[in-house]
Amino acid sequence: MSTISKPLFLKLLYIFFFFCYSVSLSWSSSLSLHFPLTSLRLTPTTNSSSFKTSLLSRRNPSPPSSPYTFRSNIKYSMALILSLPIGTPSQSQELVLDTGSQLSWIQCHPKKIKKPLPPPTTSFDPSLSSSFSDLPCSHPLCKPRIPDFTLPTSCDSNRLCHYSYFYADGTFAEGNLVKEKFTFSNSQTTPPLILGCAKESTDEKGILGMNLGRLSFISQAKISKFSYCIPTRSNRPGLASTGSFYLGDNPNSRGFKYVSLLTFPQSQRMPNLDPLAYTVPLQGIRIGQKRLNIPGSVFRPDAGGSGQTMVDSGSEFTHLVDVAYDKVKEEIVRLVGSRLKKGYVYGSTADMCFDGNHSMEIGRLIGDLVFEFGRGVEILVEKQSLLVNVGGGIHCVGIGRSSMLGAASNIIGNVHQQNLWVEFDVTNRRVGFSKAECRLLP
């Protein structure tokens, strides 16, 4: 996992053996908060996506859970970044919004950032917050009866609970587990939540863990739903692209179309299933007018958990298991094979790439890319927005091979969630989509 240089989904969080028993899906939302959301991108791209849906009835929206809202302007890069107020008095912290992670963690002072990354521009100073507290070694999370390999903890020399996250791409974050409040206003303060206070990391921003685990932000804060609108990425360096993020009810939700989250028996939770992910019923893929000959079983977990399809805001590219990826590449080769950049692989997973500034022309030759979900819901990536600018004059189809990550899942990355409202309705176990125009700011 790297919040700046590599996709965020490179995690060792694919197997959650010991947290899944405590996930509760009957939370009630205690906050309704609105944040403009910025999708941060160091490498400019020209990708944009739109959404097409039909034949899906809508449920009546729930009554508002809170009269309060909160707004904040933030920056632009390849990850989705929120600037949140933490502590008492609050200190603004930049966090990567990650629906594929459980534990939230912040950059704490003092810290050591490994080269070549510069020190973070914002860092939390625990000494300035009256609501900050460390977790002692005696806390049950620090001394579980069964060791939790998704959150390795130990007792440090100060008898405080120490955690370490080591990710598959070589990045890491480690520090102490602590409790701290998110203080949005005098009348909007969460209870103390467990999060990591990183003293060392290879990344300059923290993580806002938003999956279904008991330690995620939404679980601890009892948030029933959240949603975001990811803006189109700009091809011009330095252009800030800003969208929106809601905790609680979204005033735009009347137009959302929903698919139900998939659930699985206990026997399917090992070894490859992530039971805390937002797993959706992907049914097929179209390129142009052609529906690819991919068995539907490829997109559903098998007895060992391989094949689930998850929506992950922390992943940049979409990734597919080998059977699906091979069919997509076969069609791309048939249509524009002579133009593929031979021997080039982006991010160690994506090899459908092209040289030069002909992305629009190549996109027209390929056609639209469509992800088909259950009940008529589709995510449409239009042909003019199909290729992603990865720098150096190279453009790639925004799809990688999951097996090159050591993963056995299909992952819908944020590059294919642009210009959509995406709502995670935890209480009703569903994900909603709606076409949107997420505003580009100059």
PDB file of C-alpha atoms in Angstrom, residues 96-307:
ATOM      1  CA  VAL A  96      -6.671   8.796   2.435  1.00  0.00           C
ATOM      2  CA  LEU A  97     -10.298   7.660   2.153  1.00  0.00           C
ATOM      3  CA  ASP A  98     -10.016   3.878   1.883  1.00  0.00           C
ATOM      4  CA  THR A  99     -13.034   1.552   1.749  1.00  0.00           C
ATOM      5  CA  GLY A 100     -10.609  -1.369   1.627  1.00  0.00           C
ATOM      6  CA  SER A 101      -8.984  -0.700   5.027  1.00  0.00           C
ATOM      7  CA  GLN A 102     -10.110  -1.131   8.601  1.00  0.00           C
ATOM      8  CA  LEU A 103      -7.767   0.675  10.990  1.00  0.00           C
ATOM      9  CA  SER A 104      -7.492   4.449  10.610  1.00  0.00           C
ATOM     10  CA  TRP A 105      -4.126   6.002  11.389  1.00  0.00           C
ATOM     11  CA  ILE A 106      -2.697   9.492  11.448  1.00  0.00           C
ATOM     12  CA  GLN A 107       0.772  10.962  11.189  1.00  0.00           C
ATOM     13  CA  CYS A 108       1.966  11.853  14.696  1.00  0.00           C
ATOM     14  CA  HIS A 109       4.757  14.092  15.931  1.00  0.00           C
ATOM     15  CA  PRO A 110       7.564  13.272  16.279  1.00  0.00           C
ATOM     16  CA  LYS A 111       7.880  10.976  13.276  1.00  0.00           C
ATOM     17  CA  LYS A 112      10.438   9.659  10.822  1.00  0.00           C
ATOM     18  CA  ILE A 113       9.501   9.625   7.170  1.00  0.00           C
ATOM     19  CA  LYS A 114      11.661   7.375   5.065  1.00  0.00           C
ATOM     20  CA  LYS A 115      13.371   8.964   2.091  1.00  0.00           C
ATOM     21  CA  PRO A 116      12.743   9.976  -0.658  1.00  0.00           C
ATOM     22  CA  LEU A 117       9.384  11.303   0.591  1.00  0.00           C
ATOM     23  CA  PRO A 118       9.442  14.759   2.211  1.00  0.00           C
ATOM     24  CA  PRO A 119       8.066  15.238   5.710  1.00  0.00           C
ATOM     25  CA  PRO A 120       4.278  15.544   5.802  1.00  0.00           C
ATOM     26  CA  THR A 121       2.905  19.061   5.711  1.00  0.00           C
ATOM     27  CA  THR A 122       0.535  18.290   8.578  1.00  0.00           C
ATOM     28  CA  SER A 123       1.213  16.134  11.582  1.00  0.00           C
ATOM     29  CA  PHE A 124      -0.810  15.535  14.710  1.00  0.00           C
ATOM     30  CA  ASP A 125       0.739  16.711  17.983  1.00  0.00           C
ATOM     31  CA  PRO A 126      -0.778  14.650  20.827  1.00  0.00           C
ATOM     32  CA  SER A 127       0.487  17.074  23.470  1.00  0.00           C
ATOM     33  CA  LEU A 128      -1.879  19.745  22.167  1.00  0.00           C
ATOM     34  CA  SER A 129      -5.044  17.647  22.527  1.00  0.00           C
ATOM     35  CA  SER A 130      -6.896  17.210  25.824  1.00  0.00           C
ATOM     36  CA  SER A 131      -8.845  14.213  24.468  1.00  0.00           C
ATOM     37  CA  PHE A 132      -5.816  12.145  23.379  1.00  0.00           C
ATOM     38  CA  SER A 133      -4.889   8.944  25.231  1.00  0.00           C
ATOM     39  CA  ASP A 134      -2.591   5.988  24.564  1.00  0.00           C
ATOM     40  CA  LEU A 135      -3.769   2.387  24.658  1.00  0.00           C
ATOM     41  CA  PRO A 136      -1.851   0.534  27.388  1.00  0.00           C
ATOM     42  CA  CYS A 137      -0.436  -2.925  26.933  1.00  0.00           C
ATOM     43  CA  SER A 138      -3.219  -4.266  29.139  1.00  0.00           C
ATOM     44  CA  HIS A 139      -5.886  -3.312  26.586  1.00  0.00           C
ATOM     45  CA  PRO A 140      -7.569  -6.424  25.079  1.00  0.00           C
ATOM     46  CA  LEU A 141      -6.710  -5.258  21.563  1.00  0.00           C
ATOM     47  CA  CYS A 142      -3.035  -5.322  22.455  1.00  0.00           C
ATOM     48  CA  LYS A 143      -3.178  -8.767  24.064  1.00  0.00           C
ATOM     49  CA  PRO A 144      -5.814 -10.720  22.139  1.00  0.00           C
ATOM     50  CA  ARG A 145      -6.447 -14.298  23.180  1.00  0.00           C
ATOM     51  CA  ILE A 146      -5.951 -15.213  19.524  1.00  0.00           C
ATOM     52  CA  PRO A 147      -3.158 -13.317  17.720  1.00  0.00           C
ATOM     53  CA  ASP A 148      -4.599 -11.061  15.015  1.00  0.00           C
ATOM     54  CA  PHE A 149      -2.390 -11.196  11.956  1.00  0.00           C
ATOM     55  CA  THR A 150      -4.284  -8.320  10.311  1.00  0.00           C
ATOM     56  CA  LEU A 151      -3.231  -5.975  13.132  1.00  0.00           C
ATOM     57  CA  PRO A 152       0.088  -7.098  14.626  1.00  0.00           C
ATOM     58  CA  THR A 153       0.463  -5.570  18.077  1.00  0.00           C
ATOM     59  CA  SER A 154       3.098  -5.733  20.785  1.00  0.00           C
ATOM     60  CA  CYS A 155       4.039  -4.056  24.048  1.00  0.00           C
ATOM     61  CA  ASP A 156       6.713  -1.385  23.735  1.00  0.00           C
ATOM     62  CA  SER A 157       9.271  -0.287  26.311  1.00  0.00           C
ATOM     63  CA  ASN A 158       6.840   2.286  27.719  1.00  0.00           C
ATOM     64  CA  ARG A 159       4.155  -0.364  28.280  1.00  0.00           C
ATOM     65  CA  LEU A 160       2.090   1.123  25.446  1.00  0.00           C
ATOM     66  CA  CYS A 161       0.367  -0.823  22.668  1.00  0.00           C
ATOM     67  CA  HIS A 162       2.523  -0.774  19.549  1.00  0.00           C
ATOM     68  CA  TYR A 163       1.228  -1.689  16.067  1.00  0.00           C
ATOM     69  CA  SER A 164       2.950  -2.376  12.749  1.00  0.00           C
ATOM     70  CA  TYR A 165       1.493  -2.488   9.246  1.00  0.00           C
ATOM     71  CA  PHE A 166       3.734  -3.916   6.546  1.00  0.00           C
ATOM     72  CA  TYR A 167       2.268  -3.871   3.061  1.00  0.00           C
ATOM     73  CA  ALA A 168       2.953  -6.056   0.053  1.00  0.00           C
ATOM     74  CA  ASP A 169       4.627  -3.254  -1.915  1.00  0.00           C
ATOM     75  CA  GLY A 170       7.234  -2.696   0.802  1.00  0.00           C
ATOM     76  CA  THR A 171       5.589   0.335   2.423  1.00  0.00           C
ATOM     77  CA  PHE A 172       4.761   0.386   6.108  1.00  0.00           C
ATOM     78  CA  ALA A 173       3.374   2.380   9.010  1.00  0.00           C
ATOM     79  CA  GLU A 174       4.017   1.792  12.689  1.00  0.00           C
ATOM     80  CA  GLY A 175       3.457   3.532  15.966  1.00  0.00           C
ATOM     81  CA  ASN A 176       1.120   3.294  18.954  1.00  0.00           C
ATOM     82  CA  LEU A 177      -2.578   2.565  19.139  1.00  0.00           C
ATOM     83  CA  VAL A 178      -4.385   5.493  20.716  1.00  0.00           C
ATOM     84  CA  LYS A 179      -7.835   6.927  21.356  1.00  0.00           C
ATOM     85  CA  GLU A 180      -8.844  10.300  19.988  1.00  0.00           C
ATOM     86  CA  LYS A 181     -11.953  12.267  19.046  1.00  0.00           C
ATOM     87  CA  PHE A 182     -12.961  13.706  15.711  1.00  0.00           C
ATOM     88  CA  THR A 183     -14.116  17.186  16.698  1.00  0.00           C
ATOM     89  CA  PHE A 184     -16.133  18.785  13.916  1.00  0.00           C
ATOM     90  CA  SER A 185     -17.726  21.560  15.972  1.00  0.00           C
ATOM     91  CA  ASN A 186     -18.767  22.311  19.535  1.00  0.00           C
ATOM     92  CA  SER A 187     -21.882  20.202  18.997  1.00  0.00           C
ATOM     93  CA  GLN A 188     -20.380  17.489  16.776  1.00  0.00           C
ATOM     94  CA  THR A 189     -17.754  15.353  18.447  1.00  0.00           C
ATOM     95  CA  THR A 190     -17.319  11.618  18.146  1.00  0.00           C
ATOM     96  CA  PRO A 191     -16.488   9.548  21.206  1.00  0.00           C
ATOM     97  CA  PRO A 192     -12.810   8.578  21.509  1.00  0.00           C
ATOM     98  CA  LEU A 193     -12.028   6.202  18.644  1.00  0.00           C
ATOM     99  CA  ILE A 194      -9.190   3.715  18.392  1.00  0.00           C
ATOM    100  CA  LEU A 195      -6.700   4.628  15.680  1.00  0.00           C
ATOM    101  CA  GLY A 196      -3.018   4.384  14.929  1.00  0.00           C
ATOM    102  CA  CYS A 197      -0.613   7.196  15.761  1.00  0.00           C
ATOM    103  CA  ALA A 198       2.208   6.598  13.271  1.00  0.00           C
ATOM    104  CA  LYS A 199       5.722   7.508  14.352  1.00  0.00           C
ATOM    105  CA  GLU A 200       7.322   5.955  11.260  1.00  0.00           C
ATOM    106  CA  SER A 201       5.888   5.472   7.788  1.00  0.00           C
ATOM    107  CA  THR A 202       6.818   5.519   4.147  1.00  0.00           C
ATOM    108  CA  ASP A 203       3.797   7.675   3.317  1.00  0.00           C
ATOM    109  CA  GLU A 204       3.092  11.297   4.097  1.00  0.00           C
ATOM    110  CA  LYS A 205      -0.643  10.946   4.742  1.00  0.00           C
ATOM    111  CA  GLY A 206      -2.709   8.809   7.071  1.00  0.00           C
ATOM    112  CA  ILE A 207      -5.589   6.433   6.342  1.00  0.00           C
ATOM    113  CA  LEU A 208      -9.312   6.740   7.050  1.00  0.00           C
ATOM    114  CA  GLY A 209     -10.369   3.090   7.247  1.00  0.00           C
ATOM    115  CA  MET A 210     -13.961   2.724   6.001  1.00  0.00           C
ATOM    116  CA  ASN A 211     -14.597  -1.005   5.550  1.00  0.00           C
ATOM    117  CA  LEU A 212     -17.018  -3.160   7.558  1.00  0.00           C
ATOM    118  CA  GLY A 213     -14.552  -4.093  10.312  1.00  0.00           C
ATOM    119  CA  ARG A 214     -15.245  -3.327  13.953  1.00  0.00           C
ATOM    120  CA  LEU A 215     -12.271  -0.941  14.151  1.00  0.00           C
ATOM    121  CA  SER A 216     -13.126   1.057  11.033  1.00  0.00           C
ATOM    122  CA  PHE A 217     -14.133   4.693  11.363  1.00  0.00           C
ATOM    123  CA  ILE A 218     -17.746   4.049  10.355  1.00  0.00           C
ATOM    124  CA  SER A 219     -18.105   1.168  12.834  1.00  0.00           C
ATOM    125  CA  GLN A 220     -16.663   2.993  15.806  1.00  0.00           C
ATOM    126  CA  ALA A 221     -18.509   6.246  15.024  1.00  0.00           C
ATOM    127  CA  LYS A 222     -21.741   4.325  14.247  1.00  0.00           C
ATOM    128  CA  ILE A 223     -22.139   5.830  10.792  1.00  0.00           C
ATOM    129  CA  SER A 224     -24.965   4.124   8.890  1.00  0.00           C
ATOM    130  CA  LYS A 225     -23.995   5.342   5.422  1.00  0.00           C
ATOM    131  CA  PHE A 226     -21.476   7.442   3.536  1.00  0.00           C
ATOM    132  CA  SER A 227     -21.018   8.535  -0.057  1.00  0.00           C
ATOM    133  CA  TYR A 228     -18.577  10.300  -2.325  1.00  0.00           C
ATOM    134  CA  CYS A 229     -18.417  11.855  -5.787  1.00  0.00           C
ATOM    135  CA  ILE A 230     -15.005  11.523  -7.433  1.00  0.00           C
ATOM    136  CA  PRO A 231     -14.223  14.264  -9.980  1.00  0.00           C
ATOM    137  CA  THR A 232     -12.711  13.813 -13.406  1.00  0.00           C
ATOM    138  CA  ARG A 233      -8.951  13.859 -13.256  1.00  0.00           C
ATOM    139  CA  SER A 234      -7.251  16.702 -15.029  1.00  0.00           C
ATOM    140  CA  ASN A 235      -4.522  16.220 -17.601  1.00  0.00           C
ATOM    141  CA  ARG A 236      -2.950  19.528 -16.587  1.00  0.00           C
ATOM    142  CA  PRO A 237      -0.423  19.442 -13.727  1.00  0.00           C
ATOM    143  CA  GLY A 238      -1.422  21.492 -10.729  1.00  0.00           C
ATOM    144  CA  LEU A 239      -5.132  21.643 -11.519  1.00  0.00           C
ATOM    145  CA  ALA A 240      -7.151  21.000  -8.355  1.00  0.00           C
ATOM    146  CA  SER A 241     -10.060  18.631  -8.858  1.00  0.00           C
ATOM    147  CA  THR A 242     -12.664  18.642  -6.115  1.00  0.00           C
ATOM    148  CA  GLY A 243     -15.642  16.422  -5.397  1.00  0.00           C
ATOM    149  CA  SER A 244     -17.751  15.720  -2.307  1.00  0.00           C
ATOM    150  CA  PHE A 245     -18.001  13.264   0.565  1.00  0.00           C
ATOM    151  CA  TYR A 246     -20.898  12.707   2.952  1.00  0.00           C
ATOM    152  CA  LEU A 247     -21.197  10.874   6.228  1.00  0.00           C
ATOM    153  CA  GLY A 248     -24.839  10.071   6.884  1.00  0.00           C
ATOM    154  CA  ASP A 249     -27.627  11.064   4.505  1.00  0.00           C
ATOM    155  CA  ASN A 250     -26.867  12.522   1.093  1.00  0.00           C
ATOM    156  CA  PRO A 251     -29.395  15.068  -0.266  1.00  0.00           C
ATOM    157  CA  ASN A 252     -28.785  13.677  -3.780  1.00  0.00           C
ATOM    158  CA  SER A 253     -29.769  10.115  -2.861  1.00  0.00           C
ATOM    159  CA  ARG A 254     -33.222  10.173  -4.485  1.00  0.00           C
ATOM    160  CA  GLY A 255     -31.541   9.443  -7.807  1.00  0.00           C
ATOM    161  CA  PHE A 256     -29.334   6.600  -6.569  1.00  0.00           C
ATOM    162  CA  LYS A 257     -29.724   3.066  -7.958  1.00  0.00           C
ATOM    163  CA  TYR A 258     -28.728   0.279  -5.618  1.00  0.00           C
ATOM    164  CA  VAL A 259     -27.250  -3.201  -5.722  1.00  0.00           C
ATOM    165  CA  SER A 260     -27.238  -5.391  -2.644  1.00  0.00           C
ATOM    166  CA  LEU A 261     -23.983  -6.357  -0.992  1.00  0.00           C
ATOM    167  CA  LEU A 262     -23.219 -10.058  -1.172  1.00  0.00           C
ATOM    168  CA  THR A 263     -22.925 -12.120   1.990  1.00  0.00           C
ATOM    169  CA  PHE A 264     -21.280 -15.492   2.406  1.00  0.00           C
ATOM    170  CA  PRO A 265     -21.413 -18.488   4.747  1.00  0.00           C
ATOM    171  CA  GLN A 266     -18.639 -18.844   7.278  1.00  0.00           C
ATOM    172  CA  SER A 267     -17.104 -21.653   5.222  1.00  0.00           C
ATOM    173  CA  GLN A 268     -16.272 -19.177   2.431  1.00  0.00           C
ATOM    174  CA  ARG A 269     -14.274 -16.818   4.625  1.00  0.00           C
ATOM    175  CA  MET A 270     -10.954 -18.579   4.206  1.00  0.00           C
ATOM    176  CA  PRO A 271      -8.419 -18.409   2.810  1.00  0.00           C
ATOM    177  CA  ASN A 272      -8.991 -15.764   0.110  1.00  0.00           C
ATOM    178  CA  LEU A 273     -12.229 -13.974   1.018  1.00  0.00           C
ATOM    179  CA  ASP A 274     -12.244 -10.528   2.606  1.00  0.00           C
ATOM    180  CA  PRO A 275     -15.539 -10.563   4.579  1.00  0.00           C
ATOM    181  CA  LEU A 276     -15.147  -6.903   5.544  1.00  0.00           C
ATOM    182  CA  ALA A 277     -15.042  -5.604   1.964  1.00  0.00           C
ATOM    183  CA  TYR A 278     -17.972  -4.105   0.052  1.00  0.00           C
ATOM    184  CA  THR A 279     -18.637  -7.066  -2.241  1.00  0.00           C
ATOM    185  CA  VAL A 280     -20.948  -6.403  -5.194  1.00  0.00           C
ATOM    186  CA  PRO A 281     -22.536  -8.651  -7.863  1.00  0.00           C
ATOM    187  CA  LEU A 282     -20.447  -7.969 -10.961  1.00  0.00           C
ATOM    188  CA  GLN A 283     -21.930 -10.104 -13.738  1.00  0.00           C
ATOM    189  CA  GLY A 284     -20.078  -9.235 -16.910  1.00  0.00           C
ATOM    190  CA  ILE A 285     -17.944  -6.851 -18.965  1.00  0.00           C
ATOM    191  CA  ARG A 286     -18.652  -5.303 -22.370  1.00  0.00           C
ATOM    192  CA  ILE A 287     -16.221  -3.625 -24.738  1.00  0.00           C
ATOM    193  CA  GLY A 288     -17.987  -1.690 -27.450  1.00  0.00           C
ATOM    194  CA  GLN A 289     -21.088  -3.697 -28.334  1.00  0.00           C
ATOM    195  CA  LYS A 290     -19.468  -7.025 -27.471  1.00  0.00           C
ATOM    196  CA  ARG A 291     -20.169  -8.818 -24.203  1.00  0.00           C
ATOM    197  CA  LEU A 292     -17.004 -10.712 -23.382  1.00  0.00           C
ATOM    198  CA  ASN A 293     -17.215 -14.454 -22.961  1.00  0.00           C
ATOM    199  CA  ILE A 294     -16.348 -14.483 -19.256  1.00  0.00           C
ATOM    200  CA  PRO A 295     -18.105 -17.035 -17.029  1.00  0.00           C
ATOM    201  CA  GLY A 296     -20.199 -15.309 -14.354  1.00  0.00           C
ATOM    202  CA  SER A 297     -18.587 -17.529 -11.728  1.00  0.00           C
ATOM    203  CA  VAL A 298     -15.325 -15.624 -12.246  1.00  0.00           C
ATOM    204  CA  PHE A 299     -16.870 -12.608 -10.476  1.00  0.00           C
ATOM    205  CA  ARG A 300     -18.262 -14.515  -7.482  1.00  0.00           C
ATOM    206  CA  PRO A 301     -16.318 -16.080  -4.606  1.00  0.00           C
ATOM    207  CA  ASP A 302     -15.695 -19.784  -4.870  1.00  0.00           C
ATOM    208  CA  ALA A 303     -15.525 -22.141  -1.886  1.00  0.00           C
ATOM    209  CA  GLY A 304     -12.139 -20.723  -0.903  1.00  0.00           C
ATOM    210  CA  GLY A 305     -13.184 -17.093  -1.323  1.00  0.00           C
ATOM    211  CA  SER A 306     -11.372 -16.404  -4.612  1.00  0.00           C
ATOM    212  CA  GLY A 307     -13.217 -14.253  -7.122  1.00  0.00           C
TER     213      GLY A 307
END
